[in-house]
PDB file of C-alpha atoms and ligand atoms in Angstrom:
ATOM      1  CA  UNK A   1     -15.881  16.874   9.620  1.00 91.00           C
ATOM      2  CA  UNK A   2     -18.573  14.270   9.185  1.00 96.00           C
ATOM      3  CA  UNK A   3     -18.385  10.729   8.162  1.00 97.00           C
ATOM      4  CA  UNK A   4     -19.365  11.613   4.759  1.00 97.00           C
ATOM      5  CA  UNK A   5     -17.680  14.506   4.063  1.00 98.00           C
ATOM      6  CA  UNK A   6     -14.415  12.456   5.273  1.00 98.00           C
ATOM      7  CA  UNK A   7     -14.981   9.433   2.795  1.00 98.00           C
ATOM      8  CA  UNK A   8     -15.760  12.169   0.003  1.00 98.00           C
ATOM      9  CA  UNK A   9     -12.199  13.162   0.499  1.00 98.00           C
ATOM     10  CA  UNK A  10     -11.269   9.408   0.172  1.00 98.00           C
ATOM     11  CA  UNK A  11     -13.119   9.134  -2.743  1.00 98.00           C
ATOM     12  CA  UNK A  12     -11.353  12.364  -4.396  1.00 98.00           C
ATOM     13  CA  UNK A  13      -7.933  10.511  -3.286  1.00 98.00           C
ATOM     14  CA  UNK A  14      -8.344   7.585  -4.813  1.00 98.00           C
ATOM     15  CA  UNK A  15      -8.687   9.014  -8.069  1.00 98.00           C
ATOM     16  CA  UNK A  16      -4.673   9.914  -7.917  1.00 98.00           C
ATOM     17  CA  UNK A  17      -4.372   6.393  -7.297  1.00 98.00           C
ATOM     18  CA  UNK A  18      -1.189   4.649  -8.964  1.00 98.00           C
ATOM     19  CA  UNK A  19      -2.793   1.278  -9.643  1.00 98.00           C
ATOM     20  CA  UNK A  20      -1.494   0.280 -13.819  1.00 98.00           C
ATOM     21  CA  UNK A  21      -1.374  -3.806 -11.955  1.00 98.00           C
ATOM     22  CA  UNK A  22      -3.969  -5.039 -10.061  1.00 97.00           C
ATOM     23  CA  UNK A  23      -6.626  -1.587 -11.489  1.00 97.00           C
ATOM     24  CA  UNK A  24      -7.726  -1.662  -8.119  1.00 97.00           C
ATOM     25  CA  UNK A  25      -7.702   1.842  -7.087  1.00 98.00           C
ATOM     26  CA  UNK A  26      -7.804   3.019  -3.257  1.00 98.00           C
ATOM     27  CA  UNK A  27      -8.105   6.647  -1.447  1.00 98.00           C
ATOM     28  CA  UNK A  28      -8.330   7.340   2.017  1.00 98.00           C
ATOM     29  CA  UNK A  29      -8.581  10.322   4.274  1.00 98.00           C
ATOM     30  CA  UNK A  30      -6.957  10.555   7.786  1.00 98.00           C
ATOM     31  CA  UNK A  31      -8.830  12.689  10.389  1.00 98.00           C
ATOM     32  CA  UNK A  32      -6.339  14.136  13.048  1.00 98.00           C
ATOM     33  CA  UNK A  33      -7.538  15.187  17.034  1.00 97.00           C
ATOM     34  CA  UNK A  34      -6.415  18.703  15.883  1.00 96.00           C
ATOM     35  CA  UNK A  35      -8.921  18.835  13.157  1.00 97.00           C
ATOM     36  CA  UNK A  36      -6.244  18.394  10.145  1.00 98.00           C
ATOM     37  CA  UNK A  37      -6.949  15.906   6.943  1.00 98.00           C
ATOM     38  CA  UNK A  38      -4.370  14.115   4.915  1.00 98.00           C
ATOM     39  CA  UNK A  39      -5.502  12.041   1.901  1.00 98.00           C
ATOM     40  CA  UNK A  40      -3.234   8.963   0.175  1.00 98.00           C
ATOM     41  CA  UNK A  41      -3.892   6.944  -2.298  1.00 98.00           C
ATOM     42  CA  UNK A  42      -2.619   3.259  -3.392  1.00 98.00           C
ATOM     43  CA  UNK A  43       0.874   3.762  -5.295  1.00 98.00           C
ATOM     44  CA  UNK A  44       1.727   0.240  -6.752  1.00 98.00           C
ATOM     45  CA  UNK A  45       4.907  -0.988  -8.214  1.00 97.00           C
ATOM     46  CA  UNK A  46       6.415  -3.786 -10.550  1.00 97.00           C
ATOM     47  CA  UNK A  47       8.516  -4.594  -8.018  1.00 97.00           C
ATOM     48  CA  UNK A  48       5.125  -5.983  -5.684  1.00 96.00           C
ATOM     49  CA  UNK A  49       6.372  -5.473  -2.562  1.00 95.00           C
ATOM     50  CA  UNK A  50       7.151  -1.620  -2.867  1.00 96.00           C
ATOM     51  CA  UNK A  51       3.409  -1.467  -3.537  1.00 97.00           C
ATOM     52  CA  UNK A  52       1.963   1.243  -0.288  1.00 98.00           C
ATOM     53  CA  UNK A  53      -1.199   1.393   0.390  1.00 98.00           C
ATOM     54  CA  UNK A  54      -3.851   4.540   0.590  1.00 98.00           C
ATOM     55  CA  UNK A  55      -4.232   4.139   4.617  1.00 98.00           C
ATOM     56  CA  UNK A  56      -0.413   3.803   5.071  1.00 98.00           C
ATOM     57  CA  UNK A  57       0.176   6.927   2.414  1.00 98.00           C
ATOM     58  CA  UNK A  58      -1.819   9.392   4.174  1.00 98.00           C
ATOM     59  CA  UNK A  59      -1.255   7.654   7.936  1.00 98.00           C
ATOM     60  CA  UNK A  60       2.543   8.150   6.780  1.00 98.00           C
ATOM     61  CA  UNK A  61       2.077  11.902   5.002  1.00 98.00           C
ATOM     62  CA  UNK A  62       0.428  13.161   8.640  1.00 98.00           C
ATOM     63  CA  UNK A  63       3.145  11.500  10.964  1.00 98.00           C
ATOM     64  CA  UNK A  64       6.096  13.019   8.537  1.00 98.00           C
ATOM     65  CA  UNK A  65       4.070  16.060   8.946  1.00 97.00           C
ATOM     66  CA  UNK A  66       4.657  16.123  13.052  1.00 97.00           C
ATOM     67  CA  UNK A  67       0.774  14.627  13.719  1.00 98.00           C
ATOM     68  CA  UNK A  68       0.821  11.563  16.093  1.00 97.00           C
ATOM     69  CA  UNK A  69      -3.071  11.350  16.973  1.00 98.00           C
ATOM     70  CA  UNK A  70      -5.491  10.282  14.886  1.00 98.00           C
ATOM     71  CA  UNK A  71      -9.157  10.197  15.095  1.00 98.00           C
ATOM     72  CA  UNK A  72     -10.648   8.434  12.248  1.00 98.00           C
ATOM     73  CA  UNK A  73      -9.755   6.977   8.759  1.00 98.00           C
ATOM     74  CA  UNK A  74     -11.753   6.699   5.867  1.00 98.00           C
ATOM     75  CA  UNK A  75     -11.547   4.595   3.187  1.00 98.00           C
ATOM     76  CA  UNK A  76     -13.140   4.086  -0.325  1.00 97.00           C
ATOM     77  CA  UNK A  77     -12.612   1.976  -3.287  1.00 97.00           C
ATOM     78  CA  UNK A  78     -13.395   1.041  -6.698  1.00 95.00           C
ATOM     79  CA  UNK A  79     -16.006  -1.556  -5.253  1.00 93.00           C
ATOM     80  CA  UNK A  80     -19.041  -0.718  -4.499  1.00 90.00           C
ATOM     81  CA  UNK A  81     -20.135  -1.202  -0.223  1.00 90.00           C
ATOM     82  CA  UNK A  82     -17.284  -1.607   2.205  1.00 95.00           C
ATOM     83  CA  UNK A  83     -14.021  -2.277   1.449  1.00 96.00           C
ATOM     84  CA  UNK A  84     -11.344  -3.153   4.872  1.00 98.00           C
ATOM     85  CA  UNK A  85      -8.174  -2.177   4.887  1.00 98.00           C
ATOM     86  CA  UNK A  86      -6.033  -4.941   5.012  1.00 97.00           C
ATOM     87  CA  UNK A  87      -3.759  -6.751   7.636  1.00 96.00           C
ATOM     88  CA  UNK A  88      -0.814  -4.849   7.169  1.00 97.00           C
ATOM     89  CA  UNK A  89      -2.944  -1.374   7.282  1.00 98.00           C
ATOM     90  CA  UNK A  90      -4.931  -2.219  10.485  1.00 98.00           C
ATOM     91  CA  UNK A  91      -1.791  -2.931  12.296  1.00 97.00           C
ATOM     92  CA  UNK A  92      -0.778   0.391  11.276  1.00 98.00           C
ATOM     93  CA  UNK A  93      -3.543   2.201  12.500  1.00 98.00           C
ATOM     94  CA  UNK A  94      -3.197   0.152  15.518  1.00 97.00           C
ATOM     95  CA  UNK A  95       0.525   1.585  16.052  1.00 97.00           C
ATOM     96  CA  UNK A  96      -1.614   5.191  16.667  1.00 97.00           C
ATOM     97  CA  UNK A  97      -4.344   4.053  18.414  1.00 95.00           C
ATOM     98  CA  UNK A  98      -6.821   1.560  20.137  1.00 94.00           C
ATOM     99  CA  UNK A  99      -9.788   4.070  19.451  1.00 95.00           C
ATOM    100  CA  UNK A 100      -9.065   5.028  16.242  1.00 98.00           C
ATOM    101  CA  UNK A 101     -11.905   4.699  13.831  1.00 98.00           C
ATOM    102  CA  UNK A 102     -12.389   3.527  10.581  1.00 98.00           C
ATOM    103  CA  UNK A 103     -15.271   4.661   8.062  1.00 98.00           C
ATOM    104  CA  UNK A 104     -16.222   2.378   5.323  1.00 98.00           C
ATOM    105  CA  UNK A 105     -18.175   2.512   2.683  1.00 96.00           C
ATOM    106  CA  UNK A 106     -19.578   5.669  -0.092  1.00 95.00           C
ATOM    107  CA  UNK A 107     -20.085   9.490   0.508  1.00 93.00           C
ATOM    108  CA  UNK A 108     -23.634   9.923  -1.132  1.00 94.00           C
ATOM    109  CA  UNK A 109     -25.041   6.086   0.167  1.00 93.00           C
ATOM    110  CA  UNK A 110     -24.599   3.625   3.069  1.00 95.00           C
ATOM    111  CA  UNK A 111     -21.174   4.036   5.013  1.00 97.00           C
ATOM    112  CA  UNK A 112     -19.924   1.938   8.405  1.00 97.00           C
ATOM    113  CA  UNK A 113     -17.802   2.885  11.105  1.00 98.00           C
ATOM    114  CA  UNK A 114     -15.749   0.522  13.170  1.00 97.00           C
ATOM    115  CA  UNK A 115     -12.912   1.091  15.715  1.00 97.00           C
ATOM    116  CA  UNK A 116      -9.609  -0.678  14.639  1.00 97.00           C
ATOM    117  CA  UNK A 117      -9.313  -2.707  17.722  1.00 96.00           C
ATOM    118  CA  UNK A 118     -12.511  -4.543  16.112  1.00 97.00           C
ATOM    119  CA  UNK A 119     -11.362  -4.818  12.627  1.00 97.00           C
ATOM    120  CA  UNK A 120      -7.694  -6.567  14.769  1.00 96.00           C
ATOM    121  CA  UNK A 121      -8.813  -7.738  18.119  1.00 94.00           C
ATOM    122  CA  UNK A 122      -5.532  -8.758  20.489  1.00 93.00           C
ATOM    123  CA  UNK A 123      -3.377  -6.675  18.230  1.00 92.00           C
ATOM    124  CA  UNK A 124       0.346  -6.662  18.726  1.00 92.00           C
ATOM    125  CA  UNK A 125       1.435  -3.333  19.714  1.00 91.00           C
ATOM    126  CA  UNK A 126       4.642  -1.152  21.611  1.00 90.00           C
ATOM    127  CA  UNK A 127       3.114  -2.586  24.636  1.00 89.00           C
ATOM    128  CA  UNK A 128       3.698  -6.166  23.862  1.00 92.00           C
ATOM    129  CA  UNK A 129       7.584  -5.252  23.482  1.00 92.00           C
ATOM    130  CA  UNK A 130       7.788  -3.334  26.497  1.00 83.00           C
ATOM    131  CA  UNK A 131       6.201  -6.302  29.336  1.00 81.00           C
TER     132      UNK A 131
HETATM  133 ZN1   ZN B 201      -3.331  -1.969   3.263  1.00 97.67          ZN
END
């Protein structure tokens, strides 16, 4: 599974997106070490805060599944370029991973690929509870 092939999976996630608030829709596409792929989308709410994000849906889809590592995440939006997941998402992917990679940007044009402890440098993680 390729870099593009990944964020055209995004792409076909985000169109399940639940987004009727902000109309900001969101897939992604979670590449496993054993070669598996689970999608999410955004799923919003009208109560804000139950709002869940595409990279948690499908990071929380694969770990309710029994899949703990995770290779790369992809991630595509209604904008056009790169969009990042946000704070709350890269401490997520952080939680699986130092190395885990994350692939921004469109299927059929420019894309970029960055590892998560980039995109949240001195990250608080299991390790920080355990010194
Ligand atoms: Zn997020």
């Amino acid at each position: 599974m390729n870099n593009k092939e990944l964020l055209k999976l995004a792409e076909e996630a985000r169109k399940n997106a639940y987004a009727p608030y902000s109309n900001f829709h969101v897939g992604a596409a979670l590449l496993t070490k054993s070669g598996k792929v689970f999608t999410g989308c955004n799923v919003e709410c009208a109560s804000y805060g139950g709002t869940n994000c595409a990279e948690r849906t499908a990071i929380f889809k694969a770990i309710s599944e029994g899949e703990r590592e995770f290779e790369k995440i992809a991630i595509s939006s209604d904008n056009k370029g790169e969009t990042y997941p946000c704070g709350i998402c890269r401490q997520v992917i952080l939680e699986f991973g130092r190395n885990i990679k994350v692939v921004v940007g469109e299927s059929d044009g420019e894309y970029k690929e960055i590892s998560i402890e980039e995109l949240i440098p001195c990250g608080f993680t299991g390790a920080d509870i355990n010194k």
